[in-house]
Coordinates of C-alpha atoms in Angstrom, one line a residue:
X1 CA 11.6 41.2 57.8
X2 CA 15.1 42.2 58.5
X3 CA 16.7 41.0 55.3
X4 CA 20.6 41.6 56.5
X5 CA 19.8 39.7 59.7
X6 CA 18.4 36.7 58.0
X7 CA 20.6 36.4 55.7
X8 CA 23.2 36.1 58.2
X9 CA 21.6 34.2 60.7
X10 CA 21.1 31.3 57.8
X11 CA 24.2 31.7 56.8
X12 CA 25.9 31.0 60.4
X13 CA 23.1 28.3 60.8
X14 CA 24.1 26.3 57.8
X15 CA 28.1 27.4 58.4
X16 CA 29.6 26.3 54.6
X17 CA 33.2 26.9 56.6
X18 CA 32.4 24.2 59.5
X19 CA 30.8 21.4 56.7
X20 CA 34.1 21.3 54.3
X21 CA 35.5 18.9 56.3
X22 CA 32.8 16.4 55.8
X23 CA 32.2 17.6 51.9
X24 CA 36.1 16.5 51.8
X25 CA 35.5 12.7 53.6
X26 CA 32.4 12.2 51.6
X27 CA 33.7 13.0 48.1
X28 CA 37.1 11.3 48.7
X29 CA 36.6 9.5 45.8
X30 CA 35.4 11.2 43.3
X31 CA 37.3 13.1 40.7
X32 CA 37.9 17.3 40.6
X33 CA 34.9 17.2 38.3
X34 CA 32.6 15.3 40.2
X35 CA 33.5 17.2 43.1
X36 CA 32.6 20.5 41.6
X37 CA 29.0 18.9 39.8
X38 CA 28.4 17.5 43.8
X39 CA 29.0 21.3 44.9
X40 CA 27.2 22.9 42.5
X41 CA 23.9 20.2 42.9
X42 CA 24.5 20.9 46.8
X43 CA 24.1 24.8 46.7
X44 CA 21.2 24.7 44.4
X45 CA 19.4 22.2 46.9
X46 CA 20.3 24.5 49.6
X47 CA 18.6 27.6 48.0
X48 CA 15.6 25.4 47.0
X49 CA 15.2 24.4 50.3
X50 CA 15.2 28.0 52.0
X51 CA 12.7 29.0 49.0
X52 CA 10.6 26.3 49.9
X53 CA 10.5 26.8 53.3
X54 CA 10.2 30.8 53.2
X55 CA 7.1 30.2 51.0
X56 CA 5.5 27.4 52.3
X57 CA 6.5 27.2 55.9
X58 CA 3.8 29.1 57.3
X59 CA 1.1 26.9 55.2
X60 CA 2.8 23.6 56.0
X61 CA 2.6 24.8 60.1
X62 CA -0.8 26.3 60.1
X63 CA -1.8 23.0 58.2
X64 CA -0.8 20.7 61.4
X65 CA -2.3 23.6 63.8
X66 CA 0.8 24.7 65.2
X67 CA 0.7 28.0 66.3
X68 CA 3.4 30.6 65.0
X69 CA 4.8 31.2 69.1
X70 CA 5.0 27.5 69.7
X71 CA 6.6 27.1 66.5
X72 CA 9.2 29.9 67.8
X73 CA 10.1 28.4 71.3
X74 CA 10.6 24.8 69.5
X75 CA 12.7 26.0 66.6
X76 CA 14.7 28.3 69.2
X77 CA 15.4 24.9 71.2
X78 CA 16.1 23.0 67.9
X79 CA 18.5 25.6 66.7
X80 CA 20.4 26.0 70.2
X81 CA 20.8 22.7 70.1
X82 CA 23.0 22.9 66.7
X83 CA 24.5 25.7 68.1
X84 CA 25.7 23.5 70.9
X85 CA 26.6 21.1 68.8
X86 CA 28.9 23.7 66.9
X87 CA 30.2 25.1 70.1
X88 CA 32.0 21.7 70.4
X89 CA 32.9 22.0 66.9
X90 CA 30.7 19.2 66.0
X91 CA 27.7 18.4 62.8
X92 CA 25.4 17.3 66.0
X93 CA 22.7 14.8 65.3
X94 CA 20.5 17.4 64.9
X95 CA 21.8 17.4 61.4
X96 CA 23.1 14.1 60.8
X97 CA 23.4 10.5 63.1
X98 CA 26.6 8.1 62.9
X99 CA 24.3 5.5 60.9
X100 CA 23.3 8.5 58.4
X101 CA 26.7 9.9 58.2
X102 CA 28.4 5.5 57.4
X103 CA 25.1 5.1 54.9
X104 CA 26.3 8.3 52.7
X105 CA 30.0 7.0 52.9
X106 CA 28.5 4.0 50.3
X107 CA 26.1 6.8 48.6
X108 CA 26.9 7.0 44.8
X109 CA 24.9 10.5 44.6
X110 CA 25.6 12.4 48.1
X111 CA 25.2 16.1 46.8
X112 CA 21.2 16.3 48.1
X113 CA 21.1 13.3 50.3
X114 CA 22.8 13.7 52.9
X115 CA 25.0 16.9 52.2
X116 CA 22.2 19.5 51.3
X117 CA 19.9 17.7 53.4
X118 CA 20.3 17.4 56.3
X119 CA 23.7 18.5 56.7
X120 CA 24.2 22.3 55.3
X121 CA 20.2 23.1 55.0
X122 CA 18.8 21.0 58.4
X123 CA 16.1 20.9 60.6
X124 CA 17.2 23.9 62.3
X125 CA 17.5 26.3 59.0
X126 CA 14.2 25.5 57.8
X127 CA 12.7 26.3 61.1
X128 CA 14.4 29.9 61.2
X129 CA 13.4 30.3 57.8
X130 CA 10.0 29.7 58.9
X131 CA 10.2 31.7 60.9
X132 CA 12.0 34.8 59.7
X133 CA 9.0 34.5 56.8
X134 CA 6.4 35.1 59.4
X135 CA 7.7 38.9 59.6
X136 CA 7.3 39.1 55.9
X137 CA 4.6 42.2 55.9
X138 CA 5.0 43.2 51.9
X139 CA 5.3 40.7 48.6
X140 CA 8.2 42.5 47.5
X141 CA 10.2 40.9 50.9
X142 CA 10.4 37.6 49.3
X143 CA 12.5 38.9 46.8
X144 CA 15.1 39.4 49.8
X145 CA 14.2 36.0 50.8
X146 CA 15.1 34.7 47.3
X147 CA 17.8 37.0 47.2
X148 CA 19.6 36.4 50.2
X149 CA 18.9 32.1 49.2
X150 CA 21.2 32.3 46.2
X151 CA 23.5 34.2 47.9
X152 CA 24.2 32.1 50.2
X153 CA 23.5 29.1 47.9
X154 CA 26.4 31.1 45.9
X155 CA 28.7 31.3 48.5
X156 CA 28.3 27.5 49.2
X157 CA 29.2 26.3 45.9
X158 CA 32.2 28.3 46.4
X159 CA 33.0 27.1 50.1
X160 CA 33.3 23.4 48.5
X161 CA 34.3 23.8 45.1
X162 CA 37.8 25.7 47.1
X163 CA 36.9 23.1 49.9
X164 CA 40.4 21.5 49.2
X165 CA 42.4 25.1 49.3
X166 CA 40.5 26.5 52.2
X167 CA 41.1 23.2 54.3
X168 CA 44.8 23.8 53.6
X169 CA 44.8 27.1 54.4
X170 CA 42.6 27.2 57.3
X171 CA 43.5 24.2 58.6
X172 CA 41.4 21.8 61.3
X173 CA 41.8 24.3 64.1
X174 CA 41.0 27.5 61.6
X175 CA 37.6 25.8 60.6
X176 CA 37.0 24.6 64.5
X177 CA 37.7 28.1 65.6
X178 CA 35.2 30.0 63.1
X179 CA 32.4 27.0 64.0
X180 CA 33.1 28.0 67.4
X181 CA 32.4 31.6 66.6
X182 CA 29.2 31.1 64.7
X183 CA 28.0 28.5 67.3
X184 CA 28.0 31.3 69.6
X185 CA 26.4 33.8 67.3
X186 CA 23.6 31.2 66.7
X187 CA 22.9 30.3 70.7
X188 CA 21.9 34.3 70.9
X189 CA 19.7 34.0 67.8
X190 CA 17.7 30.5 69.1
X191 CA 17.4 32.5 72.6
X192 CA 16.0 35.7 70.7
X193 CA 13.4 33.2 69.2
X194 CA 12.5 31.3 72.2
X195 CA 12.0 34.6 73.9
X196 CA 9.8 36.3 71.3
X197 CA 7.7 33.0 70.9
X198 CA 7.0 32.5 74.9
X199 CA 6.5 36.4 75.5
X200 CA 3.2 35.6 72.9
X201 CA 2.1 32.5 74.4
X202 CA 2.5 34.0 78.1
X203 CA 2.3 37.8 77.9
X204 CA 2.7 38.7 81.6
X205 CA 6.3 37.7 80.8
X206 CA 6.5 40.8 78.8
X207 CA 5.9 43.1 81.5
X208 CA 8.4 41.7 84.0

């Protein structure tokens, strides 16, 4: 397992930067202290979540008798849809509906439900974690699976514990910009995994 590659490909998928806005509406009214305990709950969900997934994915799919190439061409179409969706600039369904998103508004408690899950750590970050994990040939590579999860659960806590400054400093069009970027980034990952998952199920497509 490429450790680096994962850890950035998660990191674009779950995009910290492009979620502030949203951290901002649904703690509106909370205090500076409540916001930080909210950020801090958040992150560790997030980390949980890709832990979980890394080590259980693979049981969990294998359980329901999906096959690990099938599993590749429908998380590659899951996560180009987000991508899409961040292309535009936009949370996408994919991670959260209108009815979800005016339910959490009234949500005393919104730090797992609905802003670790599904918003930062969705559908389509648990399927490339799932996936990534299938390259996993040695135990010691899920220490870089842990690893790279509390970094990036790390790095979340700080993207909305600042989420105030960094919306200030960044701006609408700063934040829209860098979703762009990683929207882009992430359609060339969900194509690699489509690729490599329909290569397996149809092999004469790998010596076109």
């Amino acid at each position: 397992m490429d450790a680096l590659k994962t850890f950035i490909s998660l990191l674009v998928l779950i995009n910290p930067l492009g979620n502030i806005p949203m951290f901002i509406s649904l703690t509106a009214n909370q205090t500076h202290k409540e916001r930080r305990k909210t950020a801090r709950i958040a992150s560790i969900a997030v980390m949980m979540v890709i832990i979980v997934s890394g080590f259980l994915g693979d049981w969990i799919i294998r359980f329901f008798g999906i096959s690990i190439p099938s599993f590749q061409v429908g998380g590659g179409i899951l996560i180009l849809l987000v991508s899409i969706s961040m292309l535009n600039a936009q949370i996408g369904n994919a991670r959260q509906t209108n009815e979800e998103k005016v339910e959490a508004e009234h949500k005393a408690n919104i730090a797992v439900v609905p802003l670790a899950i599904p918003m930062l750590a969705g559908p389509g970050a648990m399927s490339a974690v799932i996936i990534y994990a299938q390259r996993i040939q040695h135990w010691y590579e899920y220490l870089y699976l842990i690893a790279g999860a509390t970094g990036i659960g790390i790095l979340i806590w700080l993207a909305l514990s600042l989420a105030d400054p960094i919306s200030r400093a960044v701006g609408q069009t700063g934040i829209n910009i860098a979703t762009r970027i990683m929207g882009l980034l992430l359609s060339a990952i969900s194509v690699e995994f489509m690729v490599n998952g329909l290569i397996q199920l149809i092999p004469a497509l790998g010596r076109s």
